[in-house]
Amino acid sequence: MSERKQSEEPQAAEAPDAADSAESAEPEDPAKQIEGLKAALNEQHEAHLRAVAEAENVRRRAQREISSAYGRGQRQIARELLASIDSLELGLSSADGATADSLLEGQQATLRQLLKALAQIGVEAVDPEGEPFAPARHEAVSMQPSDSV
């Protein structure tokens, strides 16, 4: 490593000398310097415009993907609930001649079907009884006075 450092140090020392000699040589024509700076500015401006355009394309692409995912989610929810809706319609159409027991059995089956459909889309029942209210997880429906709180 020390050999490498030693070999790099002379090169580093020579670099400023080369720059000094370039400066001490002929001064560059100011018009050429201005043209060079204008060209560099134009390159930077074009690079900036390309970066802005790329960022806008990424934003649009992300927005399209979000919209697409939202639509897929809505279609999945509708598909999962359609079977339960069909069962409810069938139960209503056959309710005229049905007994109370058969209606109760049909409602229970439809409820199980609805709960299964909701579970498939990630909705599950929770029993918060006895748990402290956590605003991040729970949504208050109403407030009641309580001596225990």
GROMACS .gro file of N, CA and C in nm:
model
  447
    1MET      N    1   0.081  -0.119   0.000
    1MET     CA    2   0.000   0.000   0.000
    1MET      C    3   0.085   0.125   0.000
    2SER      N    4   0.195   0.123   0.071
    2SER     CA    5   0.279   0.242   0.079
    2SER      C    6   0.340   0.273  -0.057
    3GLU      N    7   0.371   0.168  -0.136
    3GLU     CA    8   0.424   0.192  -0.271
    3GLU      C    9   0.318   0.261  -0.357
    4ARG      N   10   0.194   0.216  -0.342
    4ARG     CA   11   0.087   0.274  -0.420
    4ARG      C   12   0.068   0.421  -0.383
    5LYS      N   13   0.071   0.452  -0.254
    5LYS     CA   14   0.056   0.591  -0.209
    5LYS      C   15   0.171   0.676  -0.261
    6GLN      N   16   0.291   0.619  -0.258
    6GLN     CA   17   0.406   0.695  -0.304
    6GLN      C   18   0.396   0.723  -0.453
    7SER      N   19   0.346   0.624  -0.529
    7SER     CA   20   0.336   0.645  -0.673
    7SER      C   21   0.223   0.743  -0.706
    8GLU      N   22   0.119   0.749  -0.622
    8GLU     CA   23   0.009   0.842  -0.647
    8GLU      C   24   0.047   0.985  -0.610
    9GLU      N   25   0.129   1.001  -0.507
    9GLU     CA   26   0.165   1.134  -0.461
    9GLU      C   27   0.241   1.214  -0.567
   10PRO      N   28   0.339   1.157  -0.635
   10PRO     CA   29   0.406   1.236  -0.738
   10PRO      C   30   0.311   1.276  -0.851
   11GLN      N   31   0.217   1.188  -0.886
   11GLN     CA   32   0.123   1.223  -0.991
   11GLN      C   33   0.034   1.337  -0.945
   12ALA      N   34  -0.007   1.332  -0.820
   12ALA     CA   35  -0.090   1.439  -0.767
   12ALA      C   36  -0.012   1.569  -0.763
   13ALA      N   37   0.114   1.559  -0.733
   13ALA     CA   38   0.197   1.679  -0.729
   13ALA      C   39   0.220   1.734  -0.869
   14GLU      N   40   0.227   1.646  -0.968
   14GLU     CA   41   0.249   1.690  -1.105
   14GLU      C   42   0.125   1.755  -1.165
   15ALA      N   43   0.010   1.714  -1.123
   15ALA     CA   44  -0.114   1.766  -1.180
   15ALA      C   45  -0.126   1.917  -1.162
   16PRO      N   46  -0.099   1.973  -1.043
   16PRO     CA   47  -0.108   2.119  -1.033
   16PRO      C   48  -0.006   2.189  -1.121
   17ASP      N   49   0.112   2.130  -1.137
   17ASP     CA   50   0.212   2.191  -1.224
   17ASP      C   51   0.161   2.199  -1.368
   18ALA      N   52   0.094   2.093  -1.412
   18ALA     CA   53   0.041   2.091  -1.548
   18ALA      C   54  -0.066   2.198  -1.563
   19ALA      N   55  -0.148   2.215  -1.461
   19ALA     CA   56  -0.251   2.317  -1.467
   19ALA      C   57  -0.188   2.456  -1.467
   20ASP      N   58  -0.083   2.475  -1.387
   20ASP     CA   59  -0.015   2.604  -1.384
   20ASP      C   60   0.045   2.636  -1.520
   21SER      N   61   0.106   2.533  -1.581
   21SER     CA   62   0.170   2.558  -1.710
   21SER      C   63   0.065   2.591  -1.816
   22ALA      N   64  -0.054   2.530  -1.807
   22ALA     CA   65  -0.160   2.560  -1.903
   22ALA      C   66  -0.208   2.702  -1.884
   23GLU      N   67  -0.216   2.745  -1.758
   23GLU     CA   68  -0.260   2.881  -1.732
   23GLU      C   69  -0.154   2.983  -1.773
   24SER      N   70  -0.028   2.945  -1.749
   24SER     CA   71   0.079   3.038  -1.782
   24SER      C   72   0.104   3.046  -1.932
   25ALA      N   73   0.054   2.946  -2.006
   25ALA     CA   74   0.068   2.951  -2.151
   25ALA      C   75  -0.027   3.060  -2.202
   26GLU      N   76  -0.073   3.047  -2.320
   26GLU     CA   77  -0.159   3.149  -2.378
   26GLU      C   78  -0.294   3.154  -2.308
   27PRO      N   79  -0.342   3.270  -2.273
   27PRO     CA   80  -0.478   3.278  -2.220
   27PRO      C   81  -0.576   3.250  -2.334
   28GLU      N   82  -0.682   3.176  -2.299
   28GLU     CA   83  -0.780   3.139  -2.401
   28GLU      C   84  -0.862   3.261  -2.440
   29ASP      N   85  -0.903   3.263  -2.563
   29ASP     CA   86  -0.983   3.373  -2.615
   29ASP      C   87  -1.114   3.381  -2.537
   30PRO      N   88  -1.153   3.498  -2.484
   30PRO     CA   89  -1.276   3.510  -2.406
   30PRO      C   90  -1.400   3.466  -2.485
   31ALA      N   91  -1.402   3.490  -2.613
   31ALA     CA   92  -1.517   3.449  -2.694
   31ALA      C   93  -1.528   3.297  -2.695
   32LYS      N   94  -1.412   3.228  -2.701
   32LYS     CA   95  -1.414   3.082  -2.698
   32LYS      C   96  -1.460   3.033  -2.561
   33GLN      N   97  -1.416   3.101  -2.456
   33GLN     CA   98  -1.458   3.063  -2.321
   33GLN      C   99  -1.610   3.079  -2.308
   34ILE      N  100  -1.660   3.190  -2.359
   34ILE     CA  101  -1.804   3.214  -2.352
   34ILE      C  102  -1.880   3.107  -2.429
   35GLU      N  103  -1.833   3.074  -2.548
   35GLU     CA  104  -1.898   2.970  -2.628
   35GLU      C  105  -1.895   2.836  -2.555
   36GLY      N  106  -1.780   2.805  -2.495
   36GLY     CA  107  -1.768   2.679  -2.420
   36GLY      C  108  -1.863   2.676  -2.301
   37LEU      N  109  -1.873   2.788  -2.230
   37LEU     CA  110  -1.964   2.795  -2.116
   37LEU      C  111  -2.110   2.788  -2.161
   38LYS      N  112  -2.141   2.852  -2.274
   38LYS     CA  113  -2.278   2.844  -2.327
   38LYS      C  114  -2.313   2.699  -2.364
   39ALA      N  115  -2.216   2.631  -2.426
   39ALA     CA  116  -2.240   2.491  -2.465
   39ALA      C  117  -2.262   2.405  -2.340
   40ALA      N  118  -2.179   2.428  -2.238
   40ALA     CA  119  -2.194   2.352  -2.113
   40ALA      C  120  -2.329   2.382  -2.048
   41LEU      N  121  -2.368   2.509  -2.050
   41LEU     CA  122  -2.497   2.549  -1.993
   41LEU      C  123  -2.611   2.482  -2.069
   42ASN      N  124  -2.603   2.481  -2.201
   42ASN     CA  125  -2.707   2.416  -2.281
   42ASN      C  126  -2.715   2.267  -2.251
   43GLU      N  127  -2.600   2.202  -2.236
   43GLU     CA  128  -2.599   2.059  -2.203
   43GLU      C  129  -2.666   2.036  -2.068
   44GLN      N  130  -2.632   2.119  -1.971
   44GLN     CA  131  -2.692   2.105  -1.838
   44GLN      C  132  -2.842   2.133  -1.842
   45HIS      N  133  -2.881   2.231  -1.919
   45HIS     CA  134  -3.023   2.263  -1.932
   45HIS      C  135  -3.099   2.147  -1.995
   46GLU      N  136  -3.043   2.089  -2.100
   46GLU     CA  137  -3.107   1.974  -2.165
   46GLU      C  138  -3.112   1.855  -2.072
   47ALA      N  139  -3.006   1.833  -1.995
   47ALA     CA  140  -3.006   1.723  -1.898
   47ALA      C  141  -3.114   1.746  -1.792
   48HIS      N  142  -3.128   1.871  -1.750
   48HIS     CA  143  -3.232   1.904  -1.652
   48HIS      C  144  -3.370   1.878  -1.710
   49LEU      N  145  -3.393   1.921  -1.834
   49LEU     CA  146  -3.523   1.898  -1.897
   49LEU      C  147  -3.553   1.750  -1.911
   50ARG      N  148  -3.451   1.671  -1.947
   50ARG     CA  149  -3.470   1.526  -1.957
   50ARG      C  150  -3.505   1.467  -1.821
   51ALA      N  151  -3.438   1.513  -1.715
   51ALA     CA  152  -3.465   1.463  -1.581
   51ALA      C  153  -3.607   1.499  -1.536
   52VAL      N  154  -3.649   1.621  -1.567
   52VAL     CA  155  -3.785   1.663  -1.532
   52VAL      C  156  -3.887   1.579  -1.609
   53ALA      N  157  -3.863   1.555  -1.736
   53ALA     CA  158  -3.954   1.474  -1.817
   53ALA      C  159  -3.959   1.330  -1.765
   54GLU      N  160  -3.845   1.277  -1.728
   54GLU     CA  161  -3.841   1.141  -1.673
   54GLU      C  162  -3.918   1.133  -1.542
   55ALA      N  163  -3.903   1.233  -1.457
   55ALA     CA  164  -3.976   1.235  -1.330
   55ALA      C  165  -4.127   1.242  -1.356
   56GLU      N  166  -4.167   1.319  -1.452
   56GLU     CA  167  -4.309   1.329  -1.487
   56GLU      C  168  -4.361   1.196  -1.541
   57ASN      N  169  -4.281   1.128  -1.623
   57ASN     CA  170  -4.320   0.997  -1.675
   57ASN      C  171  -4.335   0.896  -1.562
   58VAL      N  172  -4.243   0.899  -1.466
   58VAL     CA  173  -4.251   0.808  -1.352
   58VAL      C  174  -4.378   0.837  -1.271
   59ARG      N  175  -4.408   0.965  -1.250
   59ARG     CA  176  -4.528   1.003  -1.175
   59ARG      C  177  -4.654   0.953  -1.246
   60ARG      N  178  -4.660   0.973  -1.377
   60ARG     CA  179  -4.777   0.928  -1.454
   60ARG      C  180  -4.790   0.776  -1.450
   61ARG      N  181  -4.677   0.706  -1.465
   61ARG     CA  182  -4.679   0.560  -1.462
   61ARG      C  183  -4.728   0.510  -1.326
   62ALA      N  184  -4.680   0.572  -1.219
   62ALA     CA  185  -4.722   0.532  -1.085
   62ALA      C  186  -4.871   0.558  -1.066
   63GLN      N  187  -4.919   0.670  -1.117
   63GLN     CA  188  -5.062   0.702  -1.106
   63GLN      C  189  -5.146   0.600  -1.182
   64ARG      N  190  -5.101   0.561  -1.302
   64ARG     CA  191  -5.173   0.458  -1.379
   64ARG      C  192  -5.175   0.326  -1.304
   65GLU      N  193  -5.062   0.289  -1.244
   65GLU     CA  194  -5.056   0.163  -1.170
   65GLU      C  195  -5.147   0.166  -1.048
   66ILE      N  196  -5.153   0.279  -0.980
   66ILE     CA  197  -5.242   0.292  -0.864
   66ILE      C  198  -5.388   0.279  -0.909
   67SER      N  199  -5.424   0.346  -1.017
   67SER     CA  200  -5.561   0.338  -1.068
   67SER      C  201  -5.595   0.196  -1.110
   68SER      N  202  -5.501   0.131  -1.173
   68SER     CA  203  -5.523  -0.006  -1.218
   68SER      C  204  -5.542  -0.099  -1.098
   69ALA      N  205  -5.459  -0.083  -0.996
   69ALA     CA  206  -5.470  -0.167  -0.876
   69ALA      C  207  -5.603  -0.141  -0.806
   70TYR      N  208  -5.646  -0.016  -0.802
   70TYR     CA  209  -5.773   0.018  -0.739
   70TYR      C  210  -5.887  -0.051  -0.814
   71GLY      N  211  -5.884  -0.046  -0.946
   71GLY     CA  212  -5.987  -0.110  -1.027
   71GLY      C  213  -5.989  -0.261  -1.007
   72ARG      N  214  -5.870  -0.322  -1.000
   72ARG     CA  215  -5.863  -0.467  -0.976
   72ARG      C  216  -5.922  -0.501  -0.840
   73GLY      N  217  -5.896  -0.418  -0.741
   73GLY     CA  218  -5.950  -0.441  -0.607
   73GLY      C  219  -6.102  -0.432  -0.606
   74GLN      N  220  -6.156  -0.333  -0.675
   74GLN     CA  221  -6.301  -0.320  -0.683
   74GLN      C  222  -6.364  -0.441  -0.752
   75ARG      N  223  -6.302  -0.486  -0.860
   75ARG     CA  224  -6.356  -0.603  -0.931
   75ARG      C  225  -6.351  -0.727  -0.844
   76GLN      N  226  -6.243  -0.743  -0.766
   76GLN     CA  227  -6.232  -0.859  -0.678
   76GLN      C  228  -6.341  -0.856  -0.571
   77ILE      N  229  -6.365  -0.740  -0.513
   77ILE     CA  230  -6.469  -0.727  -0.411
   77ILE      C  231  -6.606  -0.761  -0.472
   78ALA      N  232  -6.634  -0.708  -0.589
   78ALA     CA  233  -6.762  -0.736  -0.655
   78ALA      C  234  -6.778  -0.884  -0.684
   79ARG      N  235  -6.672  -0.949  -0.734
   79ARG     CA  236  -6.679  -1.092  -0.763
   79ARG      C  237  -6.709  -1.173  -0.637
   80GLU      N  238  -6.642  -1.136  -0.527
   80GLU     CA  239  -6.660  -1.211  -0.403
   80GLU      C  240  -6.801  -1.194  -0.347
   81LEU      N  241  -6.863  -1.078  -0.366
   81LEU     CA  242  -6.994  -1.051  -0.309
   81LEU      C  243  -7.109  -1.096  -0.399
   82LEU      N  244  -7.084  -1.118  -0.527
   82LEU     CA  245  -7.192  -1.156  -0.620
   82LEU      C  246  -7.260  -1.287  -0.580
   83ALA      N  247  -7.185  -1.384  -0.533
   83ALA     CA  248  -7.245  -1.512  -0.494
   83ALA      C  249  -7.342  -1.493  -0.378
   84SER      N  250  -7.306  -1.408  -0.283
   84SER     CA  251  -7.395  -1.382  -0.170
   84SER      C  252  -7.520  -1.308  -0.215
   85ILE      N  253  -7.504  -1.215  -0.307
   85ILE     CA  254  -7.620  -1.142  -0.360
   85ILE      C  255  -7.714  -1.238  -0.431
   86ASP      N  256  -7.657  -1.330  -0.510
   86ASP     CA  257  -7.739  -1.430  -0.578
   86ASP      C  258  -7.816  -1.515  -0.477
   87SER      N  259  -7.750  -1.554  -0.368
   87SER     CA  260  -7.816  -1.635  -0.265
   87SER      C  261  -7.930  -1.557  -0.200
   88LEU      N  262  -7.908  -1.429  -0.172
   88LEU     CA  263  -8.015  -1.348  -0.113
   88LEU      C  264  -8.134  -1.335  -0.208
   89GLU      N  265  -8.108  -1.313  -0.336
   89GLU     CA  266  -8.216  -1.302  -0.435
   89GLU      C  267  -8.293  -1.433  -0.446
   90LEU      N  268  -8.222  -1.544  -0.444
   90LEU     CA  269  -8.287  -1.675  -0.451
   90LEU      C  270  -8.373  -1.697  -0.328
   91GLY      N  271  -8.322  -1.658  -0.212
   91GLY     CA  272  -8.400  -1.672  -0.089
   91GLY      C  273  -8.526  -1.588  -0.091
   92LEU      N  274  -8.516  -1.467  -0.142
   92LEU     CA  275  -8.634  -1.381  -0.151
   92LEU      C  276  -8.738  -1.436  -0.247
   93SER      N  277  -8.692  -1.492  -0.358
   93SER     CA  278  -8.787  -1.544  -0.457
   93SER      C  279  -8.855  -1.672  -0.409
   94SER      N  280  -8.792  -1.745  -0.321
   94SER     CA  281  -8.853  -1.870  -0.273
   94SER      C  282  -8.910  -1.856  -0.132
   95ALA      N  283  -8.920  -1.736  -0.080
   95ALA     CA  284  -8.966  -1.714   0.057
   95ALA      C  285  -9.116  -1.733   0.072
   96ASP      N  286  -9.193  -1.724  -0.035
   96ASP     CA  287  -9.339  -1.732  -0.024
   96ASP      C  288  -9.386  -1.864   0.036
   97GLY      N  289  -9.335  -1.974  -0.009
   97GLY     CA  290  -9.381  -2.105   0.039
   97GLY      C  291  -9.286  -2.169   0.138
   98ALA      N  292  -9.188  -2.096   0.189
   98ALA     CA  293  -9.087  -2.155   0.276
   98ALA      C  294  -9.130  -2.149   0.422
   99THR      N  295  -9.076  -2.244   0.499
   99THR     CA  296  -9.100  -2.244   0.643
   99THR      C  297  -8.999  -2.153   0.711
  100ALA      N  298  -9.026  -2.121   0.835
  100ALA     CA  299  -8.936  -2.034   0.911
  100ALA      C  300  -8.799  -2.100   0.928
  101ASP      N  301  -8.798  -2.231   0.948
  101ASP     CA  302  -8.671  -2.302   0.965
  101ASP      C  303  -8.587  -2.297   0.837
  102SER      N  304  -8.651  -2.314   0.722
  102SER     CA  305  -8.575  -2.312   0.597
  102SER      C  306  -8.524  -2.170   0.567
  103LEU      N  307  -8.604  -2.068   0.602
  103LEU     CA  308  -8.557  -1.930   0.584
  103LEU      C  309  -8.437  -1.900   0.674
  104LEU      N  310  -8.445  -1.947   0.799
  104LEU     CA  311  -8.335  -1.927   0.893
  104LEU      C  312  -8.210  -1.998   0.843
  105GLU      N  313  -8.226  -2.119   0.795
  105GLU     CA  314  -8.112  -2.195   0.742
  105GLU      C  315  -8.051  -2.124   0.621
  106GLY      N  316  -8.136  -2.070   0.534
  106GLY     CA  317  -8.086  -1.998   0.417
  106GLY      C  318  -8.012  -1.871   0.456
  107GLN      N  319  -8.063  -1.799   0.556
  107GLN     CA  320  -7.995  -1.679   0.602
  107GLN      C  321  -7.860  -1.712   0.665
  108GLN      N  322  -7.855  -1.820   0.741
  108GLN     CA  323  -7.728  -1.860   0.802
  108GLN      C  324  -7.626  -1.899   0.696
  109ALA      N  325  -7.672  -1.970   0.593
  109ALA     CA  326  -7.581  -2.009   0.485
  109ALA      C  327  -7.531  -1.886   0.410
  110THR      N  328  -7.620  -1.790   0.387
  110THR     CA  329  -7.581  -1.667   0.318
  110THR      C  330  -7.483  -1.587   0.402
  111LEU      N  331  -7.506  -1.583   0.534
  111LEU     CA  332  -7.413  -1.513   0.623
  111LEU      C  333  -7.275  -1.577   0.619
  112ARG      N  334  -7.271  -1.711   0.622
  112ARG     CA  335  -7.140  -1.779   0.612
  112ARG      C  336  -7.073  -1.747   0.480
  113GLN      N  337  -7.151  -1.743   0.374
  113GLN     CA  338  -7.098  -1.712   0.241
  113GLN      C  339  -7.043  -1.568   0.237
  114LEU      N  340  -7.114  -1.474   0.298
  114LEU     CA  341  -7.067  -1.335   0.304
  114LEU      C  342  -6.939  -1.324   0.386
  115LEU      N  343  -6.935  -1.390   0.501
  115LEU     CA  344  -6.815  -1.385   0.585
  115LEU      C  345  -6.695  -1.446   0.513
  116LYS      N  346  -6.718  -1.554   0.438
  116LYS     CA  347  -6.610  -1.616   0.361
  116LYS      C  348  -6.562  -1.520   0.252
  117ALA      N  349  -6.655  -1.454   0.184
  117ALA     CA  350  -6.618  -1.359   0.078
  117ALA      C  351  -6.538  -1.243   0.137
  118LEU      N  352  -6.581  -1.192   0.251
  118LEU     CA  353  -6.508  -1.083   0.315
  118LEU      C  354  -6.369  -1.128   0.359
  119ALA      N  355  -6.358  -1.250   0.409
  119ALA     CA  356  -6.227  -1.301   0.450
  119ALA      C  357  -6.134  -1.313   0.330
  120GLN      N  358  -6.189  -1.348   0.214
  120GLN     CA  359  -6.105  -1.362   0.095
  120GLN      C  360  -6.047  -1.229   0.048
  121ILE      N  361  -6.114  -1.119   0.081
  121ILE     CA  362  -6.060  -0.988   0.043
  121ILE      C  363  -5.989  -0.920   0.159
  122GLY      N  364  -5.969  -0.995   0.268
  122GLY     CA  365  -5.887  -0.944   0.378
  122GLY      C  366  -5.962  -0.878   0.491
  123VAL      N  367  -6.096  -0.887   0.492
  123VAL     CA  368  -6.175  -0.828   0.600
  123VAL      C  369  -6.207  -0.940   0.699
  124GLU      N  370  -6.177  -0.916   0.825
  124GLU     CA  371  -6.206  -1.018   0.925
  124GLU      C  372  -6.271  -0.953   1.047
  125ALA      N  373  -6.352  -1.030   1.114
  125ALA     CA  374  -6.422  -0.981   1.233
  125ALA      C  375  -6.326  -0.978   1.351
  126VAL      N  376  -6.341  -0.877   1.435
  126VAL     CA  377  -6.261  -0.868   1.557
  126VAL      C  378  -6.357  -0.852   1.674
  127ASP      N  379  -6.314  -0.898   1.789
  127ASP     CA  380  -6.393  -0.885   1.910
  127ASP      C  381  -6.316  -0.796   2.006
  128PRO      N  382  -6.344  -0.666   2.004
  128PRO     CA  383  -6.267  -0.573   2.086
  128PRO      C  384  -6.313  -0.568   2.232
  129GLU      N  385  -6.407  -0.654   2.269
  129GLU     CA  386  -6.459  -0.653   2.406
  129GLU      C  387  -6.345  -0.675   2.506
  130GLY      N  388  -6.333  -0.581   2.598
  130GLY     CA  389  -6.230  -0.592   2.701
  130GLY      C  390  -6.096  -0.532   2.662
  131GLU      N  391  -6.076  -0.501   2.536
  131GLU     CA  392  -5.950  -0.441   2.492
  131GLU      C  393  -5.959  -0.290   2.507
  132PRO      N  394  -5.848  -0.224   2.539
  132PRO     CA  395  -5.852  -0.077   2.547
  132PRO      C  396  -5.870  -0.019   2.406
  133PHE      N  397  -5.936   0.096   2.400
  133PHE     CA  398  -5.961   0.162   2.272
  133PHE      C  399  -5.830   0.215   2.215
  134ALA      N  400  -5.800   0.173   2.094
  134ALA     CA  401  -5.679   0.218   2.025
  134ALA      C  402  -5.723   0.296   1.901
  135PRO      N  403  -5.711   0.428   1.901
  135PRO     CA  404  -5.759   0.507   1.787
  135PRO      C  405  -5.695   0.469   1.654
  136ALA      N  406  -5.574   0.416   1.657
  136ALA     CA  407  -5.508   0.377   1.532
  136ALA      C  408  -5.572   0.252   1.472
  137ARG      N  409  -5.633   0.167   1.556
  137ARG     CA  410  -5.691   0.042   1.508
  137ARG      C  411  -5.843   0.042   1.507
  138HIS      N  412  -5.904   0.118   1.598
  138HIS     CA  413  -6.049   0.113   1.615
  138HIS      C  414  -6.114   0.243   1.567
  139GLU      N  415  -6.240   0.230   1.535
  139GLU     CA  416  -6.318   0.348   1.496
  139GLU      C  417  -6.435   0.361   1.592
  140ALA      N  418  -6.444   0.473   1.660
  140ALA     CA  419  -6.552   0.494   1.756
  140ALA      C  420  -6.683   0.516   1.683
  141VAL      N  421  -6.785   0.443   1.725
  141VAL     CA  422  -6.917   0.457   1.665
  141VAL      C  423  -7.001   0.553   1.749
  142SER      N  424  -6.988   0.543   1.880
  142SER     CA  425  -7.060   0.633   1.969
  142SER      C  426  -6.984   0.643   2.100
  143MET      N  427  -7.028   0.735   2.185
  143MET     CA  428  -6.965   0.751   2.316
  143MET      C  429  -7.072   0.732   2.422
  144GLN      N  430  -7.035   0.663   2.529
  144GLN     CA  431  -7.126   0.642   2.640
  144GLN      C  432  -7.053   0.676   2.769
  145PRO      N  433  -7.120   0.740   2.861
  145PRO     CA  434  -7.055   0.767   2.989
  145PRO      C  435  -7.029   0.637   3.064
  146SER      N  436  -6.917   0.632   3.132
  146SER     CA  437  -6.880   0.511   3.204
  146SER      C  438  -6.810   0.550   3.333
  147ASP      N  439  -6.841   0.479   3.441
  147ASP     CA  440  -6.774   0.502   3.569
  147ASP      C  441  -6.636   0.439   3.572
  148SER      N  442  -6.612   0.341   3.485
  148SER     CA  443  -6.484   0.269   3.488
  148SER      C  444  -6.371   0.344   3.419
  149VAL      N  445  -6.404   0.446   3.347
  149VAL     CA  446  -6.299   0.520   3.276
  149VAL      C  447  -6.271   0.652   3.343
   0.00000   0.00000   0.00000
